[in-house]
Amino acid sequence: MYTLKPSFSKTLFLKSPLLRSSFKPQFFPYTTQISSPCSSTPLSFSISCKLKTSKDGKSSKSLAKKIVLSEGAPAVSEDGAGNGEAQPKPASKGGGGGGGFGGLVKRFPRKVLSLLSNLPLAIGEMFTVAALMALGTAIDQGEAPDFYFQKFPEDNPVLGFFTWRWVLTLGFDHMFSSPIFLGMLALLATSLMACTYTTQIPLVKVARRWNFLHSAEAIRKQEFSESLPKASVQDLGVVLMGAGYEVFLKGPSLYAFKGLAGRFAPIGVHLAMLLIMVGGTLSATGSFRGSVTVPQGLNFVMGDVLSPSGFLSTPTKAFDTEVHVNRFYMDYYDSGEVLQFHTDLSLFDLNGKEVMRKTISVNDPLRFDGITIYQTDWSFSALQIRKDGEGPFNLAMAPLKLNGDKKLFGTFLPVGDSDSPNVKGISMLARDLQSIVLYDKEGKFAGVRRPNSNLPIDIDGTRIVIEDAIGSSGLDLKTDPGVPIVYAGFGALMLTTCISYLSHTQIWALQDGTTVVIGGKTNRAKLEFPDEMNQLLDRVPELVESSLSKQSDAISG
């Protein structure tokens, strides 16, 4: 059996439940076990004492605690006169070996790392990237050169200097895969990695050390300081452990911390931003895009529609898949306005076997082997009619220009001699697929018919039956390998940003005779920290007089 003395020199790691606030003990009893890192045999000793309740001070209970030496904890660092936090060591010039991220960054000279990790530089890079993204949104992307000749002419430059030469020379017509944009992303990524290596990682290494203070003056210099007369530093450790702190003891000195995850969060934020940039770069340089308008009943091959967006774009076997438009139809509001449009699609492999079939609509695309097909638009392809019992005939519908965003389609059925220089006939107009408006040879209104109604109409001696309205489906196709990476990056960014708000709190204490000197600091919630500390210190039991005399004898002995 061993006798516990305040001058005990072993480093201890407290693990204990929170001392109940319903008790206000004057003397703290517990049984202690010590495990030495140099021996597998635990050394044990016991201490007997009494607890008095705050009500009558007569009833007593026994309480058991454990103090276990942490085997996997980081190395102990001692600071007797500083602020209790060791300063991070700068990156050494020597290689030091090591692969991966650390080995890559170590190859940079120290001055280059210092320049890249400069905060104003990183902020400037982020603003530059944001400005380029805004410019890429304002300038139409992927258009033919003639488009930019007309929109940004040299005789009337935008802002007095911006012409088509700027757009085409700097690659602003494909901004997100242009060298200037990708170069800025690479520079920003390098700055993030340099900042992580030179600042964040050393701070985390320092935060994981046990920082003991052996001077009461050093403890009183902390953001919060207090003294507890007639108290034990071991009792304080138990209370802190119950509040979620990791507690370490070395003789009369105590060090405790919590919220270490808040120190790791900035590294996670940087990694999440790197993921987003990598995913965005892969999307801009390694994807395919294309659009097509296909009449009902026809088909197309995916590879004939998709065009590469960058030098990393690589086609897959799915590009040989044939898409067949089985049916195109629309839903309408009661007012007659278009509500939704749908396309029934079938996919066939090279052997003509149907590998997938799905009816898509707006916001409900088809996804197949990395290729996504979106329903984006519609058109009126042809009008199927019968003329005087003959047919059916398909009349192509042409889009007509209108002021505004309303669609209007029209076709013309000649009546009489079609070789005459002054051909007259019946005009047919439609805003959608549900009704056709007919006009006679003089341009006068003749009536309205619905497709598939089989209701004839006689115009200038010609009987016409509207049998069907054939629509065209507007489809957008794309492959984007960077989407999963971008989604993962944004998810990690949201998570690590929330974690970064966790406070990293450190507490030091020193047994000075019968008085415990306590100091602490935190990097967040600084206004609430003193109240939290006062609540914890109120739970520390006060030692009785007999215990004080025994403790003094132990110290003097």
Short mmCIF file of N, CA and C in Angstrom, two decimals, residues 271-432:
data_model
loop_
_atom_site.label_atom_id
_atom_site.label_comp_id
_atom_site.label_asym_id
_atom_site.label_seq_id
_atom_site.Cartn_x
_atom_site.Cartn_y
_atom_site.Cartn_z
N LEU A 271 -9.71 21.31 -46.46
CA LEU A 271 -9.82 20.11 -47.29
C LEU A 271 -11.14 20.09 -48.06
N ALA A 272 -12.22 20.55 -47.42
CA ALA A 272 -13.52 20.60 -48.10
C ALA A 272 -13.48 21.58 -49.27
N MET A 273 -12.82 22.72 -49.08
CA MET A 273 -12.69 23.68 -50.18
C MET A 273 -11.86 23.11 -51.31
N LEU A 274 -10.83 22.35 -50.96
CA LEU A 274 -10.02 21.71 -52.00
C LEU A 274 -10.85 20.69 -52.78
N LEU A 275 -11.70 19.94 -52.08
CA LEU A 275 -12.58 18.98 -52.75
C LEU A 275 -13.50 19.69 -53.73
N ILE A 276 -14.07 20.81 -53.31
CA ILE A 276 -14.99 21.56 -54.17
C ILE A 276 -14.26 22.05 -55.42
N MET A 277 -13.04 22.56 -55.24
CA MET A 277 -12.29 23.07 -56.39
C MET A 277 -11.87 21.94 -57.33
N VAL A 278 -11.49 20.79 -56.76
CA VAL A 278 -11.13 19.65 -57.60
C VAL A 278 -12.34 19.17 -58.39
N GLY A 279 -13.48 19.06 -57.71
CA GLY A 279 -14.69 18.64 -58.40
C GLY A 279 -15.13 19.62 -59.47
N GLY A 280 -15.04 20.91 -59.16
CA GLY A 280 -15.42 21.92 -60.16
C GLY A 280 -14.49 21.90 -61.37
N THR A 281 -13.19 21.70 -61.12
CA THR A 281 -12.24 21.62 -62.24
C THR A 281 -12.51 20.40 -63.10
N LEU A 282 -12.80 19.27 -62.45
CA LEU A 282 -13.11 18.06 -63.20
C LEU A 282 -14.39 18.22 -64.01
N SER A 283 -15.37 18.93 -63.45
CA SER A 283 -16.61 19.17 -64.20
C SER A 283 -16.36 20.06 -65.41
N ALA A 284 -15.49 21.06 -65.25
CA ALA A 284 -15.26 22.01 -66.34
C ALA A 284 -14.39 21.42 -67.44
N THR A 285 -13.51 20.50 -67.10
CA THR A 285 -12.55 20.00 -68.10
C THR A 285 -12.78 18.55 -68.50
N GLY A 286 -13.65 17.84 -67.79
CA GLY A 286 -13.80 16.42 -68.07
C GLY A 286 -15.22 15.97 -68.36
N SER A 287 -16.12 16.89 -68.66
CA SER A 287 -17.52 16.53 -68.88
C SER A 287 -17.89 16.63 -70.35
N PHE A 288 -19.09 16.14 -70.67
CA PHE A 288 -19.68 16.25 -72.00
C PHE A 288 -21.06 16.89 -71.85
N ARG A 289 -21.44 17.68 -72.87
CA ARG A 289 -22.76 18.30 -72.87
C ARG A 289 -23.31 18.34 -74.28
N GLY A 290 -24.63 18.34 -74.37
CA GLY A 290 -25.28 18.43 -75.67
C GLY A 290 -26.78 18.57 -75.51
N SER A 291 -27.44 19.06 -76.53
CA SER A 291 -28.90 19.21 -76.52
C SER A 291 -29.43 18.82 -77.88
N VAL A 292 -30.67 18.34 -77.89
CA VAL A 292 -31.29 17.87 -79.12
C VAL A 292 -32.81 17.99 -78.99
N THR A 293 -33.48 18.26 -80.10
CA THR A 293 -34.94 18.27 -80.15
C THR A 293 -35.36 17.14 -81.08
N VAL A 294 -36.07 16.16 -80.54
CA VAL A 294 -36.38 14.93 -81.28
C VAL A 294 -37.89 14.78 -81.40
N PRO A 295 -38.42 14.65 -82.63
CA PRO A 295 -39.86 14.41 -82.80
C PRO A 295 -40.24 13.03 -82.25
N GLN A 296 -41.47 12.93 -81.85
CA GLN A 296 -41.99 11.65 -81.36
C GLN A 296 -41.85 10.58 -82.43
N GLY A 297 -41.34 9.40 -82.03
CA GLY A 297 -41.16 8.29 -82.94
C GLY A 297 -39.79 8.17 -83.54
N LEU A 298 -38.93 9.15 -83.37
CA LEU A 298 -37.58 9.09 -83.93
C LEU A 298 -36.57 8.77 -82.83
N ASN A 299 -35.29 8.61 -83.21
CA ASN A 299 -34.26 8.26 -82.25
C ASN A 299 -32.97 8.98 -82.58
N PHE A 300 -31.98 8.83 -81.68
CA PHE A 300 -30.66 9.43 -81.87
C PHE A 300 -29.66 8.63 -81.04
N VAL A 301 -28.38 8.79 -81.35
CA VAL A 301 -27.30 8.14 -80.62
C VAL A 301 -26.67 9.17 -79.68
N MET A 302 -26.43 8.77 -78.43
CA MET A 302 -25.92 9.72 -77.43
C MET A 302 -24.61 10.36 -77.87
N GLY A 303 -23.69 9.56 -78.40
CA GLY A 303 -22.39 10.09 -78.79
C GLY A 303 -22.46 11.13 -79.89
N ASP A 304 -23.54 11.11 -80.70
CA ASP A 304 -23.69 12.11 -81.77
C ASP A 304 -24.13 13.46 -81.22
N VAL A 305 -24.67 13.46 -80.02
CA VAL A 305 -25.19 14.69 -79.42
C VAL A 305 -24.19 15.31 -78.44
N LEU A 306 -23.49 14.46 -77.68
CA LEU A 306 -22.59 14.94 -76.63
C LEU A 306 -21.30 15.50 -77.21
N SER A 307 -20.87 16.66 -76.71
CA SER A 307 -19.62 17.30 -77.13
C SER A 307 -18.73 17.50 -75.91
N PRO A 308 -17.42 17.29 -76.04
CA PRO A 308 -16.52 17.44 -74.88
C PRO A 308 -16.40 18.91 -74.47
N SER A 309 -16.21 19.11 -73.16
CA SER A 309 -16.07 20.47 -72.65
C SER A 309 -14.63 20.80 -72.28
N GLY A 310 -13.73 19.83 -72.27
CA GLY A 310 -12.35 20.11 -71.89
C GLY A 310 -11.42 18.98 -72.28
N PHE A 311 -10.15 19.17 -71.95
CA PHE A 311 -9.13 18.22 -72.39
C PHE A 311 -9.15 16.92 -71.59
N LEU A 312 -9.90 16.86 -70.49
CA LEU A 312 -10.00 15.63 -69.72
C LEU A 312 -11.24 14.81 -70.08
N SER A 313 -12.04 15.29 -71.02
CA SER A 313 -13.27 14.59 -71.39
C SER A 313 -12.94 13.30 -72.13
N THR A 314 -13.44 12.20 -71.62
CA THR A 314 -13.19 10.88 -72.20
C THR A 314 -14.51 10.15 -72.40
N PRO A 315 -14.84 9.76 -73.62
CA PRO A 315 -16.11 9.05 -73.86
C PRO A 315 -16.09 7.64 -73.27
N THR A 316 -17.28 7.12 -73.01
CA THR A 316 -17.43 5.78 -72.46
C THR A 316 -18.26 4.92 -73.42
N LYS A 317 -18.46 3.67 -73.07
CA LYS A 317 -19.24 2.77 -73.90
C LYS A 317 -20.70 3.20 -74.00
N ALA A 318 -21.17 3.94 -72.98
CA ALA A 318 -22.55 4.39 -73.00
C ALA A 318 -22.84 5.37 -74.13
N PHE A 319 -21.79 5.96 -74.72
CA PHE A 319 -22.00 6.91 -75.81
C PHE A 319 -22.57 6.22 -77.05
N ASP A 320 -22.45 4.89 -77.16
CA ASP A 320 -22.99 4.16 -78.30
C ASP A 320 -24.47 3.79 -78.11
N THR A 321 -25.05 4.18 -76.99
CA THR A 321 -26.45 3.85 -76.71
C THR A 321 -27.37 4.68 -77.58
N GLU A 322 -28.41 4.02 -78.11
CA GLU A 322 -29.41 4.68 -78.95
C GLU A 322 -30.63 5.02 -78.11
N VAL A 323 -31.14 6.25 -78.27
CA VAL A 323 -32.29 6.73 -77.53
C VAL A 323 -33.47 6.86 -78.48
N HIS A 324 -34.58 6.24 -78.13
CA HIS A 324 -35.79 6.30 -78.96
C HIS A 324 -36.89 7.02 -78.18
N VAL A 325 -37.53 8.02 -78.83
CA VAL A 325 -38.63 8.76 -78.22
C VAL A 325 -39.92 8.03 -78.55
N ASN A 326 -40.43 7.29 -77.57
CA ASN A 326 -41.66 6.53 -77.79
C ASN A 326 -42.88 7.44 -77.88
N ARG A 327 -42.93 8.42 -76.99
CA ARG A 327 -44.10 9.30 -76.95
C ARG A 327 -43.74 10.58 -76.23
N PHE A 328 -44.34 11.68 -76.72
CA PHE A 328 -44.22 12.97 -76.05
C PHE A 328 -45.62 13.51 -75.81
N TYR A 329 -45.91 13.92 -74.60
CA TYR A 329 -47.23 14.45 -74.28
C TYR A 329 -47.11 15.51 -73.19
N MET A 330 -48.19 16.27 -72.99
CA MET A 330 -48.18 17.42 -72.09
C MET A 330 -49.38 17.38 -71.17
N ASP A 331 -49.20 17.96 -69.99
CA ASP A 331 -50.30 18.18 -69.04
C ASP A 331 -50.62 19.66 -69.03
N TYR A 332 -51.90 19.98 -68.75
CA TYR A 332 -52.36 21.37 -68.83
C TYR A 332 -53.12 21.76 -67.56
N TYR A 333 -53.05 23.06 -67.26
CA TYR A 333 -53.91 23.63 -66.23
C TYR A 333 -55.35 23.72 -66.77
N ASP A 334 -56.28 23.99 -65.85
CA ASP A 334 -57.66 24.17 -66.27
C ASP A 334 -57.82 25.38 -67.19
N SER A 335 -56.92 26.35 -67.04
CA SER A 335 -56.98 27.55 -67.89
C SER A 335 -56.44 27.29 -69.29
N GLY A 336 -55.83 26.11 -69.52
CA GLY A 336 -55.28 25.79 -70.83
C GLY A 336 -53.79 25.99 -70.93
N GLU A 337 -53.16 26.59 -69.90
CA GLU A 337 -51.72 26.77 -69.92
C GLU A 337 -51.01 25.44 -69.69
N VAL A 338 -49.79 25.35 -70.22
CA VAL A 338 -49.02 24.12 -70.09
C VAL A 338 -48.55 23.94 -68.65
N LEU A 339 -48.83 22.78 -68.07
CA LEU A 339 -48.42 22.47 -66.71
C LEU A 339 -47.10 21.70 -66.68
N GLN A 340 -46.98 20.66 -67.47
CA GLN A 340 -45.81 19.81 -67.47
C GLN A 340 -45.74 19.07 -68.80
N PHE A 341 -44.55 18.71 -69.22
CA PHE A 341 -44.42 17.89 -70.41
C PHE A 341 -43.53 16.69 -70.13
N HIS A 342 -43.87 15.56 -70.77
CA HIS A 342 -43.28 14.27 -70.48
C HIS A 342 -42.78 13.62 -71.77
N THR A 343 -41.73 12.82 -71.63
CA THR A 343 -41.20 12.06 -72.75
C THR A 343 -40.94 10.63 -72.31
N ASP A 344 -41.52 9.68 -73.03
CA ASP A 344 -41.29 8.27 -72.79
C ASP A 344 -40.10 7.84 -73.64
N LEU A 345 -38.97 7.48 -72.96
CA LEU A 345 -37.72 7.15 -73.65
C LEU A 345 -37.36 5.69 -73.46
N SER A 346 -36.77 5.11 -74.50
CA SER A 346 -36.21 3.77 -74.43
C SER A 346 -34.75 3.84 -74.87
N LEU A 347 -33.88 3.11 -74.16
CA LEU A 347 -32.46 3.05 -74.48
C LEU A 347 -32.13 1.66 -75.02
N PHE A 348 -31.38 1.62 -76.14
CA PHE A 348 -31.02 0.37 -76.78
C PHE A 348 -29.50 0.30 -76.92
N ASP A 349 -28.94 -0.91 -76.69
CA ASP A 349 -27.51 -1.10 -76.86
C ASP A 349 -27.19 -1.38 -78.33
N LEU A 350 -25.93 -1.72 -78.61
CA LEU A 350 -25.51 -1.93 -79.99
C LEU A 350 -26.20 -3.13 -80.64
N ASN A 351 -26.69 -4.07 -79.83
CA ASN A 351 -27.37 -5.25 -80.36
C ASN A 351 -28.87 -5.04 -80.52
N GLY A 352 -29.33 -3.81 -80.26
CA GLY A 352 -30.75 -3.53 -80.39
C GLY A 352 -31.58 -3.96 -79.21
N LYS A 353 -30.95 -4.31 -78.10
CA LYS A 353 -31.68 -4.75 -76.91
C LYS A 353 -32.01 -3.54 -76.04
N GLU A 354 -33.27 -3.47 -75.60
CA GLU A 354 -33.67 -2.38 -74.72
C GLU A 354 -33.06 -2.60 -73.33
N VAL A 355 -32.26 -1.64 -72.90
CA VAL A 355 -31.58 -1.75 -71.61
C VAL A 355 -32.24 -0.91 -70.53
N MET A 356 -33.08 0.05 -70.94
CA MET A 356 -33.74 0.89 -69.95
C MET A 356 -34.90 1.63 -70.61
N ARG A 357 -35.95 1.86 -69.82
CA ARG A 357 -37.07 2.66 -70.31
C ARG A 357 -37.61 3.48 -69.15
N LYS A 358 -37.86 4.76 -69.43
CA LYS A 358 -38.37 5.64 -68.38
C LYS A 358 -39.08 6.83 -69.02
N THR A 359 -40.14 7.28 -68.36
CA THR A 359 -40.83 8.51 -68.76
C THR A 359 -40.27 9.65 -67.92
N ILE A 360 -39.61 10.60 -68.57
CA ILE A 360 -38.99 11.71 -67.86
C ILE A 360 -39.88 12.94 -67.96
N SER A 361 -39.62 13.90 -67.09
CA SER A 361 -40.30 15.18 -67.10
C SER A 361 -39.36 16.21 -66.51
N VAL A 362 -39.79 17.44 -66.44
CA VAL A 362 -38.96 18.49 -65.85
C VAL A 362 -38.71 18.15 -64.38
N ASN A 363 -37.45 18.19 -63.98
CA ASN A 363 -36.98 17.86 -62.63
C ASN A 363 -37.04 16.37 -62.33
N ASP A 364 -37.25 15.54 -63.32
CA ASP A 364 -37.21 14.08 -63.13
C ASP A 364 -36.46 13.47 -64.31
N PRO A 365 -35.12 13.55 -64.30
CA PRO A 365 -34.33 13.11 -65.45
C PRO A 365 -34.12 11.60 -65.48
N LEU A 366 -33.51 11.14 -66.55
CA LEU A 366 -33.09 9.75 -66.70
C LEU A 366 -31.57 9.69 -66.53
N ARG A 367 -31.10 8.75 -65.71
CA ARG A 367 -29.66 8.59 -65.49
C ARG A 367 -29.26 7.17 -65.90
N PHE A 368 -28.22 7.12 -66.74
CA PHE A 368 -27.77 5.82 -67.25
C PHE A 368 -26.26 5.85 -67.45
N ASP A 369 -25.55 5.04 -66.65
CA ASP A 369 -24.11 4.84 -66.82
C ASP A 369 -23.34 6.17 -66.88
N GLY A 370 -23.65 7.07 -65.98
CA GLY A 370 -22.95 8.35 -65.90
C GLY A 370 -23.50 9.43 -66.80
N ILE A 371 -24.49 9.13 -67.62
CA ILE A 371 -25.10 10.12 -68.52
C ILE A 371 -26.49 10.47 -67.99
N THR A 372 -26.79 11.75 -67.95
CA THR A 372 -28.09 12.22 -67.47
C THR A 372 -28.83 12.91 -68.62
N ILE A 373 -30.10 12.55 -68.80
CA ILE A 373 -30.94 13.14 -69.84
C ILE A 373 -32.04 13.94 -69.15
N TYR A 374 -32.09 15.23 -69.42
CA TYR A 374 -33.06 16.13 -68.81
C TYR A 374 -34.14 16.52 -69.82
N GLN A 375 -35.35 16.67 -69.31
CA GLN A 375 -36.44 17.25 -70.12
C GLN A 375 -36.39 18.77 -69.92
N THR A 376 -36.07 19.51 -70.98
CA THR A 376 -35.87 20.95 -70.84
C THR A 376 -36.80 21.79 -71.70
N ASP A 377 -37.31 21.25 -72.80
CA ASP A 377 -38.08 22.09 -73.71
C ASP A 377 -39.02 21.20 -74.53
N TRP A 378 -39.80 21.83 -75.37
CA TRP A 378 -40.68 21.09 -76.26
C TRP A 378 -40.91 21.93 -77.51
N SER A 379 -41.39 21.27 -78.54
CA SER A 379 -41.69 21.95 -79.78
C SER A 379 -42.82 21.21 -80.50
N PHE A 380 -43.35 21.85 -81.52
CA PHE A 380 -44.44 21.26 -82.33
C PHE A 380 -43.80 20.79 -83.63
N SER A 381 -43.78 19.48 -83.84
CA SER A 381 -43.08 18.93 -85.00
C SER A 381 -43.94 18.93 -86.26
N ALA A 382 -45.12 18.31 -86.20
CA ALA A 382 -45.95 18.17 -87.40
C ALA A 382 -47.41 18.02 -87.01
N LEU A 383 -48.26 18.34 -87.97
CA LEU A 383 -49.71 18.20 -87.82
C LEU A 383 -50.18 17.15 -88.82
N GLN A 384 -50.83 16.12 -88.32
CA GLN A 384 -51.30 15.03 -89.18
C GLN A 384 -52.79 15.25 -89.49
N ILE A 385 -53.10 15.35 -90.82
CA ILE A 385 -54.48 15.66 -91.23
C ILE A 385 -54.91 14.72 -92.34
N ARG A 386 -56.24 14.73 -92.57
CA ARG A 386 -56.84 14.11 -93.75
C ARG A 386 -57.55 15.20 -94.55
N LYS A 387 -57.39 15.12 -95.87
CA LYS A 387 -57.98 16.13 -96.75
C LYS A 387 -58.93 15.43 -97.73
N ASP A 388 -60.23 15.75 -97.59
CA ASP A 388 -61.26 15.16 -98.45
C ASP A 388 -61.18 13.64 -98.45
N GLY A 389 -60.95 13.07 -97.26
CA GLY A 389 -60.91 11.63 -97.11
C GLY A 389 -59.60 11.00 -97.50
N GLU A 390 -58.66 11.75 -97.99
CA GLU A 390 -57.36 11.21 -98.38
C GLU A 390 -56.33 11.48 -97.28
N GLY A 391 -55.33 10.65 -97.26
CA GLY A 391 -54.25 10.85 -96.28
C GLY A 391 -54.08 9.64 -95.38
N PRO A 392 -53.47 9.81 -94.24
CA PRO A 392 -53.14 11.11 -93.65
C PRO A 392 -51.86 11.74 -94.22
N PHE A 393 -51.81 13.07 -94.12
CA PHE A 393 -50.66 13.85 -94.54
C PHE A 393 -50.05 14.52 -93.31
N ASN A 394 -48.71 14.59 -93.29
CA ASN A 394 -48.01 15.29 -92.21
C ASN A 394 -47.56 16.66 -92.70
N LEU A 395 -48.08 17.70 -92.06
CA LEU A 395 -47.70 19.08 -92.37
C LEU A 395 -46.71 19.57 -91.31
N ALA A 396 -45.53 19.94 -91.76
CA ALA A 396 -44.51 20.43 -90.81
C ALA A 396 -44.95 21.75 -90.19
N MET A 397 -44.80 21.86 -88.86
CA MET A 397 -45.14 23.08 -88.14
C MET A 397 -43.86 23.90 -87.90
N ALA A 398 -43.94 25.16 -88.25
CA ALA A 398 -42.78 26.06 -88.11
C ALA A 398 -43.02 27.02 -86.94
N PRO A 399 -41.98 27.28 -86.12
CA PRO A 399 -42.15 28.27 -85.03
C PRO A 399 -42.25 29.67 -85.60
N LEU A 400 -43.16 30.45 -85.05
CA LEU A 400 -43.37 31.85 -85.46
C LEU A 400 -42.89 32.76 -84.33
N LYS A 401 -42.28 33.87 -84.71
CA LYS A 401 -41.75 34.80 -83.73
C LYS A 401 -42.87 35.64 -83.14
N LEU A 402 -42.83 35.76 -81.81
CA LEU A 402 -43.78 36.58 -81.08
C LEU A 402 -43.03 37.45 -80.09
N ASN A 403 -43.65 38.54 -79.69
CA ASN A 403 -43.09 39.36 -78.63
C ASN A 403 -43.38 38.68 -77.29
N GLY A 404 -42.35 38.41 -76.53
CA GLY A 404 -42.53 37.70 -75.27
C GLY A 404 -42.03 36.28 -75.38
N ASP A 405 -42.38 35.47 -74.37
CA ASP A 405 -41.88 34.10 -74.31
C ASP A 405 -42.93 33.08 -74.70
N LYS A 406 -44.05 33.50 -75.27
CA LYS A 406 -45.10 32.58 -75.68
C LYS A 406 -44.69 31.88 -76.98
N LYS A 407 -45.08 30.61 -77.07
CA LYS A 407 -44.79 29.83 -78.27
C LYS A 407 -45.97 29.91 -79.23
N LEU A 408 -45.67 29.93 -80.54
CA LEU A 408 -46.69 29.89 -81.58
C LEU A 408 -46.12 29.17 -82.79
N PHE A 409 -46.89 28.21 -83.31
CA PHE A 409 -46.45 27.41 -84.45
C PHE A 409 -47.52 27.50 -85.54
N GLY A 410 -47.07 27.40 -86.78
CA GLY A 410 -48.01 27.51 -87.90
C GLY A 410 -47.63 26.63 -89.07
N THR A 411 -48.63 26.31 -89.92
CA THR A 411 -48.42 25.55 -91.14
C THR A 411 -49.44 26.02 -92.18
N PHE A 412 -49.27 25.54 -93.41
CA PHE A 412 -50.07 26.05 -94.53
C PHE A 412 -50.43 24.87 -95.44
N LEU A 413 -51.73 24.77 -95.79
CA LEU A 413 -52.21 23.73 -96.70
C LEU A 413 -52.68 24.40 -97.99
N PRO A 414 -51.93 24.22 -99.08
CA PRO A 414 -52.32 24.88 -100.35
C PRO A 414 -53.66 24.32 -100.86
N VAL A 415 -54.43 25.19 -101.47
CA VAL A 415 -55.70 24.81 -102.07
C VAL A 415 -55.70 25.32 -103.51
N GLY A 416 -55.97 24.44 -104.46
CA GLY A 416 -55.95 24.84 -105.87
C GLY A 416 -54.61 24.50 -106.49
N ASP A 417 -54.19 25.32 -107.46
CA ASP A 417 -52.97 25.08 -108.22
C ASP A 417 -51.77 25.51 -107.38
N SER A 418 -50.99 24.53 -106.94
CA SER A 418 -49.84 24.83 -106.11
C SER A 418 -48.69 25.45 -106.90
N ASP A 419 -48.73 25.34 -108.27
CA ASP A 419 -47.68 25.92 -109.10
C ASP A 419 -47.95 27.37 -109.45
N SER A 420 -49.09 27.87 -109.06
CA SER A 420 -49.44 29.26 -109.36
C SER A 420 -48.57 30.20 -108.53
N PRO A 421 -48.15 31.34 -109.11
CA PRO A 421 -47.33 32.31 -108.35
C PRO A 421 -48.08 32.92 -107.17
N ASN A 422 -49.36 32.89 -107.19
CA ASN A 422 -50.16 33.45 -106.10
C ASN A 422 -50.97 32.33 -105.45
N VAL A 423 -50.26 31.51 -104.66
CA VAL A 423 -50.89 30.33 -104.06
C VAL A 423 -51.70 30.76 -102.85
N LYS A 424 -52.90 30.23 -102.77
CA LYS A 424 -53.74 30.46 -101.60
C LYS A 424 -54.03 29.12 -100.94
N GLY A 425 -54.38 29.19 -99.67
CA GLY A 425 -54.66 27.95 -98.97
C GLY A 425 -55.19 28.21 -97.57
N ILE A 426 -55.19 27.15 -96.78
CA ILE A 426 -55.73 27.18 -95.42
C ILE A 426 -54.57 27.26 -94.43
N SER A 427 -54.64 28.23 -93.56
CA SER A 427 -53.60 28.41 -92.53
C SER A 427 -54.05 27.77 -91.23
N MET A 428 -53.07 27.18 -90.52
CA MET A 428 -53.36 26.52 -89.24
C MET A 428 -52.33 26.98 -88.23
N LEU A 429 -52.79 27.45 -87.07
CA LEU A 429 -51.93 27.96 -86.00
C LEU A 429 -52.21 27.19 -84.71
N ALA A 430 -51.18 27.06 -83.88
CA ALA A 430 -51.33 26.36 -82.60
C ALA A 430 -50.34 26.92 -81.58
N ARG A 431 -50.82 27.07 -80.35
CA ARG A 431 -49.95 27.47 -79.24
C ARG A 431 -49.43 26.24 -78.48
N ASP A 432 -50.15 25.13 -78.58
CA ASP A 432 -49.74 23.90 -77.92
C ASP A 432 -50.32 22.74 -78.70
#
